[in-house]
C-alpha atoms as a printed R data frame, in Angstrom:
    type eleno elety resid chain resno       x       y       z
1   ATOM     1    CA   MET     A     1  24.294  -1.135  24.205
2   ATOM     2    CA   ASP     A     2  22.727   1.399  21.834
3   ATOM     3    CA   TYR     A     3  20.157  -1.193  20.789
4   ATOM     4    CA   PHE     A     4  19.294  -1.896  24.438
5   ATOM     5    CA   LYS     A     5  19.013   1.791  25.236
6   ATOM     6    CA   LYS     A     6  16.735   2.442  22.276
7   ATOM     7    CA   ASN     A     7  14.368  -0.416  23.161
8   ATOM     8    CA   PHE     A     8  14.468   0.484  26.845
9   ATOM     9    CA   VAL     A     9  13.278   3.965  25.914
10  ATOM    10    CA   ILE     A    10  10.400   2.473  23.917
11  ATOM    11    CA   PHE     A    11   9.323   0.287  26.856
12  ATOM    12    CA   VAL     A    12   9.512   3.266  29.213
13  ATOM    13    CA   ILE     A    13   7.356   5.292  26.832
14  ATOM    14    CA   ILE     A    14   4.770   2.506  26.640
15  ATOM    15    CA   PHE     A    15   4.776   2.321  30.448
16  ATOM    16    CA   VAL     A    16   4.261   6.081  30.690
17  ATOM    17    CA   ILE     A    17   1.327   5.959  28.266
18  ATOM    18    CA   PHE     A    18  -0.437   3.323  30.346
19  ATOM    19    CA   VAL     A    19   0.205   4.523  33.905
20  ATOM    20    CA   THR     A    20   0.613   8.296  33.689
21  ATOM    21    CA   PRO     A    21  -2.578  10.375  33.768
22  ATOM    22    CA   SER     A    22  -0.977  13.592  32.528
23  ATOM    23    CA   CYS     A    23  -2.296  14.486  29.071
24  ATOM    24    CA   SER     A    24   0.777  16.513  28.139
25  ATOM    25    CA   ILE     A    25   3.157  13.717  29.112
26  ATOM    26    CA   ASN     A    26   1.075  11.234  27.155
27  ATOM    27    CA   LYS     A    27   1.243  13.410  24.066
28  ATOM    28    CA   MET     A    28   5.024  13.719  24.332
29  ATOM    29    CA   ALA     A    29   5.303   9.958  24.738
30  ATOM    30    CA   VAL     A    30   3.038   9.320  21.769
31  ATOM    31    CA   ASN     A    31   5.052  11.681  19.588
32  ATOM    32    CA   ALA     A    32   8.338  10.098  20.642
33  ATOM    33    CA   ILE     A    33   7.291   6.511  19.999
34  ATOM    34    CA   SER     A    34   5.502   7.498  16.780
35  ATOM    35    CA   ASN     A    35   8.730   8.972  15.458
36  ATOM    36    CA   THR     A    36  10.617   5.818  16.436
37  ATOM    37    CA   LEU     A    37   8.083   3.415  14.914
38  ATOM    38    CA   GLY     A    38   7.396   5.614  11.931
39  ATOM    39    CA   GLU     A    39  10.463   6.335   9.864
40  ATOM    40    CA   ALA     A    40  12.934   4.072  11.668
41  ATOM    41    CA   GLY     A    41  10.378   1.291  12.059
42  ATOM    42    CA   MET     A    42   9.501   1.279   8.382
43  ATOM    43    CA   ARG     A    43  13.188   1.091   7.472
44  ATOM    44    CA   ALA     A    44  13.613  -1.928   9.747
45  ATOM    45    CA   PHE     A    45  10.643  -3.644   8.109
46  ATOM    46    CA   SER     A    46  11.451  -2.688   4.522
47  ATOM    47    CA   LYS     A    47  15.039  -3.980   4.712
48  ATOM    48    CA   ASP     A    48  14.049  -7.425   6.020
49  ATOM    49    CA   ASP     A    49  14.355 -10.443   3.727
50  ATOM    50    CA   ASP     A    50  12.131 -12.676   5.879
51  ATOM    51    CA   PRO     A    51   8.473 -11.888   5.087
52  ATOM    52    CA   GLN     A    52   7.240 -14.347   7.707
53  ATOM    53    CA   LEU     A    53   9.167 -12.590  10.465
54  ATOM    54    CA   VAL     A    54   7.773  -9.208   9.447
55  ATOM    55    CA   ARG     A    55   4.260 -10.620   9.031
56  ATOM    56    CA   GLU     A    56   4.344 -11.964  12.597
57  ATOM    57    CA   ALA     A    57   5.745  -8.710  14.013
58  ATOM    58    CA   PHE     A    58   3.425  -6.362  12.138
59  ATOM    59    CA   PRO     A    59   0.237  -6.886  14.214
60  ATOM    60    CA   PHE     A    60   2.029  -5.772  17.384
61  ATOM    61    CA   ALA     A    61   3.134  -2.584  15.663
62  ATOM    62    CA   LEU     A    62  -0.406  -1.970  14.418
63  ATOM    63    CA   LYS     A    63  -1.967  -2.369  17.849
64  ATOM    64    CA   LEU     A    64   0.734  -0.216  19.411
65  ATOM    65    CA   MET     A    65  -0.069   2.533  16.911
66  ATOM    66    CA   GLU     A    66  -3.762   2.232  17.773
67  ATOM    67    CA   ILE     A    67  -2.889   2.584  21.449
68  ATOM    68    CA   MET     A    68  -1.151   5.838  20.574
69  ATOM    69    CA   VAL     A    69  -4.180   7.005  18.597
70  ATOM    70    CA   GLU     A    70  -6.347   6.345  21.651
71  ATOM    71    CA   SER     A    71  -3.864   8.213  23.852
72  ATOM    72    CA   ASP     A    72  -3.794  11.268  21.613
73  ATOM    73    CA   PRO     A    73  -6.832  11.148  19.284
74  ATOM    74    CA   ARG     A    74  -6.243  14.632  17.860
75  ATOM    75    CA   ASN     A    75  -2.725  13.860  16.670
76  ATOM    76    CA   HIS     A    76  -3.144  13.837  12.890
77  ATOM    77    CA   GLU     A    77   0.419  12.622  12.249
78  ATOM    78    CA   VAL     A    78  -0.065   9.503  14.372
79  ATOM    79    CA   LYS     A    79  -3.370   8.762  12.655
80  ATOM    80    CA   ALA     A    80  -1.778   9.126   9.222
81  ATOM    81    CA   ALA     A    81   1.090   6.795  10.154
82  ATOM    82    CA   THR     A    82  -1.346   4.253  11.610
83  ATOM    83    CA   GLY     A    83  -3.471   4.303   8.471
84  ATOM    84    CA   GLN     A    84  -0.459   3.813   6.240
85  ATOM    85    CA   LEU     A    85   0.719   0.783   8.228
86  ATOM    86    CA   PHE     A    86  -2.700  -0.880   8.074
87  ATOM    87    CA   ILE     A    87  -2.809  -0.522   4.294
88  ATOM    88    CA   ILE     A    88   0.732  -1.855   3.860
89  ATOM    89    CA   TYR     A    89  -0.053  -4.838   6.089
90  ATOM    90    CA   SER     A    90  -3.281  -5.609   4.247
91  ATOM    91    CA   ASN     A    91  -1.593  -5.453   0.862
92  ATOM    92    CA   LEU     A    92   1.558  -7.432   1.613
93  ATOM    93    CA   PHE     A    93   0.284  -9.975   4.095
94  ATOM    94    CA   VAL     A    94  -3.437 -10.447   3.445
95  ATOM    95    CA   GLN     A    95  -4.500  -9.599  -0.119
96  ATOM    96    CA   THR     A    96  -1.327 -10.716  -1.920
97  ATOM    97    CA   PRO     A    97  -1.172 -14.167  -0.243
98  ATOM    98    CA   ALA     A    98  -4.912 -14.594  -0.829
99  ATOM    99    CA   SER     A    99  -4.496 -13.918  -4.541
100 ATOM   100    CA   MET     A   100  -2.048 -16.821  -4.819
101 ATOM   101    CA   LEU     A   101  -4.229 -19.472  -3.187
102 ATOM   102    CA   ASP     A   102  -5.338 -22.453  -5.239
103 ATOM   103    CA   TYR     A   103  -8.941 -22.416  -6.472
104 ATOM   104    CA   THR     A   104  -9.700 -25.326  -4.112
105 ATOM   105    CA   GLU     A   105  -9.120 -22.938  -1.209
106 ATOM   106    CA   TRP     A   106 -11.844 -20.550  -2.379
107 ATOM   107    CA   ARG     A   107 -13.470 -20.351   1.036
108 ATOM   108    CA   ARG     A   108 -10.247 -19.327   2.763
109 ATOM   109    CA   GLN     A   109  -9.518 -16.905  -0.065
110 ATOM   110    CA   ALA     A   110 -12.913 -15.266   0.345
111 ATOM   111    CA   GLU     A   111 -12.303 -14.866   4.078
112 ATOM   112    CA   MET     A   112  -8.881 -13.318   3.481
113 ATOM   113    CA   TYR     A   113 -10.247 -10.935   0.856
114 ATOM   114    CA   ALA     A   114 -12.987  -9.853   3.258
115 ATOM   115    CA   ARG     A   115 -10.370  -9.245   5.938
116 ATOM   116    CA   ALA     A   116  -8.196  -7.305   3.485
117 ATOM   117    CA   LYS     A   117 -11.114  -5.025   2.593
118 ATOM   118    CA   SER     A   118 -11.820  -4.427   6.272
119 ATOM   119    CA   LEU     A   119  -8.179  -3.570   6.990
120 ATOM   120    CA   TYR     A   120  -7.984  -1.277   3.956
121 ATOM   121    CA   MET     A   121 -11.009   0.651   5.207
122 ATOM   122    CA   ARG     A   122  -9.634   0.767   8.727
123 ATOM   123    CA   GLY     A   123  -6.443   2.338   7.436
124 ATOM   124    CA   SER     A   124  -8.297   4.657   5.062
125 ATOM   125    CA   ASN     A   125 -10.486   5.956   7.875
126 ATOM   126    CA   TYR     A   126  -7.430   6.840   9.960
127 ATOM   127    CA   LEU     A   127  -5.986   8.726   6.988
128 ATOM   128    CA   ARG     A   128  -9.274  10.517   6.320
129 ATOM   129    CA   GLU     A   129  -9.492  11.534   9.977
130 ATOM   130    CA   SER     A   130  -5.901  12.787   9.831
131 ATOM   131    CA   LEU     A   131  -6.787  15.236   7.055
132 ATOM   132    CA   GLU     A   132 -10.005  16.250   8.820
133 ATOM   133    CA   ILE     A   133  -8.134  17.026  12.035
134 ATOM   134    CA   LYS     A   134  -5.276  18.832  10.322
135 ATOM   135    CA   TYR     A   135  -7.483  21.139   8.260
136 ATOM   136    CA   ARG     A   136 -10.694  21.145  10.323
137 ATOM   137    CA   ILE     A   137 -12.723  19.863   7.403
138 ATOM   138    CA   LYS     A   138 -15.274  17.088   6.958
139 ATOM   139    CA   ILE     A   139 -14.678  14.454   4.278
140 ATOM   140    CA   ASP     A   140 -17.478  12.198   3.092
141 ATOM   141    CA   LEU     A   141 -15.868   9.500   0.962
142 ATOM   142    CA   THR     A   142 -19.177   8.852  -0.794
143 ATOM   143    CA   ASP     A   143 -19.115  12.445  -2.078
144 ATOM   144    CA   PRO     A   144 -16.065  13.323  -4.252
145 ATOM   145    CA   LYS     A   145 -16.720  17.043  -3.794
146 ATOM   146    CA   THR     A   146 -15.830  16.839  -0.103
147 ATOM   147    CA   VAL     A   147 -12.288  15.628  -0.814
148 ATOM   148    CA   GLU     A   148 -11.493  18.878  -2.629
149 ATOM   149    CA   PHE     A   149  -9.289  21.206  -0.579
150 ATOM   150    CA   ASN     A   150  -6.232  23.405  -0.931
151 ATOM   151    CA   TYR     A   151  -3.841  20.701   0.266
152 ATOM   152    CA   ARG     A   152  -0.077  21.186   0.372
153 ATOM   153    CA   LYS     A   153   2.728  19.171  -1.126
154 ATOM   154    CA   GLY     A   154   3.473  17.781   2.332
155 ATOM   155    CA   ASP     A   155   0.050  16.093   2.304
156 ATOM   156    CA   VAL     A   156   0.858  13.878  -0.690
157 ATOM   157    CA   THR     A   157   1.858  10.901   1.452
158 ATOM   158    CA   THR     A   158  -1.451  10.963   3.347
159 ATOM   159    CA   LEU     A   159  -3.436  11.495   0.135
160 ATOM   160    CA   TYR     A   160  -1.587   8.734  -1.699
161 ATOM   161    CA   TRP     A   161  -2.161   6.117   0.999
162 ATOM   162    CA   LEU     A   162  -5.788   7.167   1.430
163 ATOM   163    CA   GLY     A   163  -6.457   6.810  -2.295
164 ATOM   164    CA   ALA     A   164  -4.444   3.594  -2.531
165 ATOM   165    CA   GLY     A   165  -6.256   2.046   0.418
166 ATOM   166    CA   LEU     A   166  -9.668   2.846  -1.005
167 ATOM   167    CA   MET     A   167  -8.816   1.653  -4.514
168 ATOM   168    CA   SER     A   168  -7.284  -1.554  -3.151
169 ATOM   169    CA   ALA     A   169 -10.483  -2.320  -1.242
170 ATOM   170    CA   ILE     A   170 -12.584  -1.590  -4.322
171 ATOM   171    CA   SER     A   171 -10.397  -3.711  -6.617
172 ATOM   172    CA   ILE     A   172 -10.889  -6.868  -4.546
173 ATOM   173    CA   ASP     A   173 -14.534  -7.017  -5.599
174 ATOM   174    CA   VAL     A   174 -15.737  -4.321  -7.982
175 ATOM   175    CA   THR     A   175 -19.314  -5.626  -7.629
176 ATOM   176    CA   ASP     A   176 -19.450  -4.936  -3.873
177 ATOM   177    CA   PRO     A   177 -22.155  -2.220  -3.530
178 ATOM   178    CA   PHE     A   178 -20.592  -0.864  -0.342
179 ATOM   179    CA   PHE     A   179 -17.402   0.226  -2.107
180 ATOM   180    CA   ALA     A   180 -18.865   1.446  -5.399
181 ATOM   181    CA   PRO     A   181 -19.720   4.956  -4.046
182 ATOM   182    CA   LEU     A   182 -16.109   5.383  -2.857
183 ATOM   183    CA   ARG     A   183 -14.536   4.915  -6.282
184 ATOM   184    CA   ASP     A   184 -14.926   8.468  -7.576
185 ATOM   185    CA   ALA     A   185 -13.568   9.960  -4.350
186 ATOM   186    CA   ALA     A   186 -10.581   7.604  -4.391
187 ATOM   187    CA   ILE     A   187  -9.686   8.484  -7.967
188 ATOM   188    CA   ARG     A   188 -10.114  12.186  -7.275
189 ATOM   189    CA   ILE     A   189  -7.776  11.905  -4.279
190 ATOM   190    CA   MET     A   190  -5.121  10.308  -6.475
191 ATOM   191    CA   TYR     A   191  -5.455  13.049  -9.081
192 ATOM   192    CA   ILE     A   192  -5.072  15.683  -6.355
193 ATOM   193    CA   ALA     A   193  -1.909  13.956  -5.089
194 ATOM   194    CA   TYR     A   194  -0.593  13.694  -8.640
195 ATOM   195    CA   GLY     A   195  -1.182  17.394  -9.184
196 ATOM   196    CA   LEU     A   196   0.828  18.244  -6.066
197 ATOM   197    CA   ASP     A   197   3.770  15.897  -6.710
198 ATOM   198    CA   PRO     A   198   3.494  13.601  -9.754
199 ATOM   199    CA   ASP     A   199   6.891  11.987  -9.115
200 ATOM   200    CA   TYR     A   200   6.206  11.225  -5.453
201 ATOM   201    CA   SER     A   201   8.073   8.323  -3.836
202 ATOM   202    CA   ASP     A   202  10.066   6.979  -6.776
203 ATOM   203    CA   GLY     A   203   7.058   6.981  -9.081
204 ATOM   204    CA   ALA     A   204   4.442   5.420  -6.770
205 ATOM   205    CA   LEU     A   205   1.690   7.550  -8.292
206 ATOM   206    CA   HIS     A   206   2.814   6.655 -11.798
207 ATOM   207    CA   GLU     A   207   2.514   2.984 -10.887
208 ATOM   208    CA   PHE     A   208  -1.013   3.579  -9.621
209 ATOM   209    CA   PHE     A   209  -2.019   5.278 -12.863
210 ATOM   210    CA   LEU     A   210  -0.369   2.487 -14.859
211 ATOM   211    CA   LEU     A   211  -2.754   0.077 -13.149
212 ATOM   212    CA   TYR     A   212  -5.685   2.455 -13.405
213 ATOM   213    CA   TYR     A   213  -5.447   3.307 -17.105
214 ATOM   214    CA   ALA     A   214  -4.669  -0.289 -18.104
215 ATOM   215    CA   SER     A   215  -7.559  -1.728 -16.102
216 ATOM   216    CA   MET     A   216 -10.295   0.655 -17.199
217 ATOM   217    CA   PRO     A   217 -12.237   0.233 -20.472
218 ATOM   218    CA   GLU     A   218 -11.576   2.961 -23.045
219 ATOM   219    CA   GLY     A   219 -15.137   4.227 -22.698
220 ATOM   220    CA   MET     A   220 -14.489   4.895 -19.004
221 ATOM   221    CA   GLY     A   221 -11.144   6.639 -19.453
222 ATOM   222    CA   GLY     A   222  -8.842   3.676 -19.917
223 ATOM   223    CA   SER     A   223  -5.824   4.073 -22.185
224 ATOM   224    CA   LEU     A   224  -2.996   1.645 -22.908
225 ATOM   225    CA   GLU     A   225  -0.942   4.548 -24.243
226 ATOM   226    CA   LYS     A   226  -1.225   6.399 -20.925
227 ATOM   227    CA   ALA     A   227  -0.587   3.177 -18.993
228 ATOM   228    CA   LYS     A   228   2.633   2.565 -20.922
229 ATOM   229    CA   TYR     A   229   3.738   6.154 -20.306
230 ATOM   230    CA   HIS     A   230   3.263   5.740 -16.554
231 ATOM   231    CA   TYR     A   231   5.109   2.411 -16.633
232 ATOM   232    CA   ALA     A   232   8.101   4.028 -18.313
233 ATOM   233    CA   ARG     A   233   8.004   6.929 -15.867
234 ATOM   234    CA   THR     A   234   7.808   4.808 -12.716
235 ATOM   235    CA   VAL     A   235  10.702   2.619 -13.915
236 ATOM   236    CA   GLU     A   236  12.717   5.753 -14.651
237 ATOM   237    CA   LEU     A   237  12.004   7.372 -11.294
238 ATOM   238    CA   SER     A   238  12.621   4.211  -9.266
239 ATOM   239    CA   GLN     A   239  15.862   3.666 -11.217
240 ATOM   240    CA   GLY     A   240  15.126  -0.046 -11.364
241 ATOM   241    CA   ARG     A   241  15.021  -0.422  -7.567
242 ATOM   242    CA   ARG     A   242  11.530  -1.979  -7.515
243 ATOM   243    CA   ILE     A   243  10.113  -4.915  -9.440
244 ATOM   244    CA   SER     A   244   6.415  -4.209  -8.905
245 ATOM   245    CA   PRO     A   245   6.093  -2.037 -12.065
246 ATOM   246    CA   HIS     A   246   7.080  -5.041 -14.212
247 ATOM   247    CA   ILE     A   247   4.437  -7.193 -12.529
248 ATOM   248    CA   ALA     A   248   1.839  -4.459 -12.942
249 ATOM   249    CA   TYR     A   249   2.662  -4.196 -16.637
250 ATOM   250    CA   ALA     A   250   2.462  -7.961 -17.139
251 ATOM   251    CA   THR     A   251  -0.865  -8.425 -15.367
252 ATOM   252    CA   THR     A   252  -2.684  -5.409 -16.834
253 ATOM   253    CA   ILE     A   253  -1.127  -4.533 -20.209
254 ATOM   254    CA   SER     A   254   0.360  -7.795 -21.491
255 ATOM   255    CA   THR     A   255  -2.750  -9.793 -20.627
256 ATOM   256    CA   GLN     A   256  -4.880  -7.606 -22.879
257 ATOM   257    CA   ASN     A   257  -3.004  -9.008 -25.859
258 ATOM   258    CA   GLN     A   258  -4.349 -12.565 -25.994
259 ATOM   259    CA   THR     A   259  -1.853 -13.710 -28.614
260 ATOM   260    CA   GLU     A   260   1.525 -15.411 -28.602
261 ATOM   261    CA   GLU     A   261   3.084 -11.943 -28.543
262 ATOM   262    CA   GLY     A   262   1.152 -11.109 -25.391
263 ATOM   263    CA   VAL     A   263   2.262 -14.344 -23.744
264 ATOM   264    CA   ALA     A   264   5.880 -13.644 -24.673
265 ATOM   265    CA   GLU     A   265   5.674 -10.129 -23.239
266 ATOM   266    CA   PHE     A   266   4.014 -11.452 -20.070
267 ATOM   267    CA   LYS     A   267   6.839 -13.943 -19.585
268 ATOM   268    CA   LYS     A   268   9.516 -11.350 -20.352
269 ATOM   269    CA   MET     A   269   8.214  -8.921 -17.719
270 ATOM   270    CA   LEU     A   270   7.899 -11.612 -15.051
271 ATOM   271    CA   GLU     A   271  11.322 -13.094 -15.815
272 ATOM   272    CA   LYS     A   272  12.753  -9.614 -15.417
273 ATOM   273    CA   ALA     A   273  11.181  -9.481 -11.950
274 ATOM   274    CA   ILE     A   274  12.312 -12.989 -11.007
275 ATOM   275    CA   SER     A   275  15.933 -12.413 -12.042
276 ATOM   276    CA   PHE     A   276  16.098  -9.229  -9.967
277 ATOM   277    CA   ASP     A   277  18.847  -9.100  -7.327
278 ATOM   278    CA   ILE     A   278  16.846  -8.697  -4.118
279 ATOM   279    CA   ASN     A   279  19.885  -7.632  -2.078
280 ATOM   280    CA   LYS     A   280  21.032  -4.921  -4.467
281 ATOM   281    CA   TYR     A   281  18.648  -2.365  -2.948
282 ATOM   282    CA   PRO     A   282  18.270  -3.171   0.772
283 ATOM   283    CA   GLU     A   283  15.762  -0.377   1.384
284 ATOM   284    CA   ASN     A   284  13.228  -2.257  -0.789
285 ATOM   285    CA   ARG     A   285  14.224  -5.809   0.144
286 ATOM   286    CA   LEU     A   286  10.946  -6.854   1.807
287 ATOM   287    CA   GLU     A   287   8.707  -5.476  -0.939
288 ATOM   288    CA   ASN     A   288  10.859  -6.962  -3.691
289 ATOM   289    CA   THR     A   289  11.088 -10.338  -1.940
290 ATOM   290    CA   ILE     A   290   7.299 -10.614  -1.716
291 ATOM   291    CA   ASN     A   291   6.791  -9.381  -5.267
292 ATOM   292    CA   ARG     A   292   9.412 -11.772  -6.591
293 ATOM   293    CA   GLU     A   293   7.472 -14.656  -5.014
294 ATOM   294    CA   ARG     A   294   4.332 -13.328  -6.683
295 ATOM   295    CA   ALA     A   295   6.082 -13.114 -10.056
296 ATOM   296    CA   ILE     A   296   7.134 -16.771  -9.745
297 ATOM   297    CA   TRP     A   297   3.543 -17.756  -8.936
298 ATOM   298    CA   LEU     A   298   2.177 -15.762 -11.882
299 ATOM   299    CA   LEU     A   299   4.587 -17.437 -14.274
300 ATOM   300    CA   GLU     A   300   3.659 -20.867 -12.948
301 ATOM   301    CA   ASN     A   301  -0.036 -20.061 -13.365
302 ATOM   302    CA   ILE     A   302   0.082 -18.361 -16.747
303 ATOM   303    CA   GLU     A   303  -2.947 -20.350 -17.946
304 ATOM   304    CA   ASN     A   304  -5.085 -18.229 -15.588
305 ATOM   305    CA   TYR     A   305  -4.361 -15.165 -17.682
306 ATOM   306    CA   PHE     A   306  -4.326 -16.355 -21.283
307 ATOM   307    CA   LEU     A   307  -6.943 -18.355 -23.184
308 ATOM   308    CA   ILE     A   308  -4.601 -19.599 -25.896
309 ATOM   309    CA   ASP     A   309  -2.723 -22.926 -25.706
């Protein structure tokens, strides 16, 4: 009965948004459904162990959030939540599956990567607009100076997802001239978030900087020592509840050591991810399920990452 009541309320709210002309009622409805889909909705998704089910349900949630944005375009919280969902969807269900396609499916992979970049930018623009509305500022993502502001600790979530969305789009094709001007702004956003709350969300920022420092050449600020520090910190903060740090370490740090020792470390990190008990931490079940599948694929395709026999 509680389940029926909850969903009945959601359908009533949707009905009100579509048929009621009152702006104030619309705003109340948007806020109510945003709260339901936001925190509670993410918990329902994140606990699921069936990626296909979530993948098929996600587009409806995305379009519903966009309906709410249209109904209340000045609501910065709804825009931030919408942006976050687009970036999560693009990462888990577009870019990650594309990265595991066989080389013979290069055309489909290219199409999926293009779609992922588009979705990342769609989400990033919602997050940018959220900050602009909240603080009455103008952010030009091609100009790093415009992202500077006296943000608060409560803005870290919006900043993190904005920076992550931009960097994810850039990482798909670093030669794409459209995204190159956004790189400095994206990195600056992540540094701002790190300065406000370095241990945010079980070490999410540490995992980003693990990837960042390990992927960049030393002459451009890269550092394996810093990358290893952030790996240790994100594992410590997440208390072993997430397997993505092990995959990040394997694909960025271990692969730089093109020796038998590097191969052994690569395998060790991925086997640690594969042997992980997905059901031990239900709140991360979906993410860990998808990442475990990726770890299996990486181990089966180790020759893509090492030149030695």
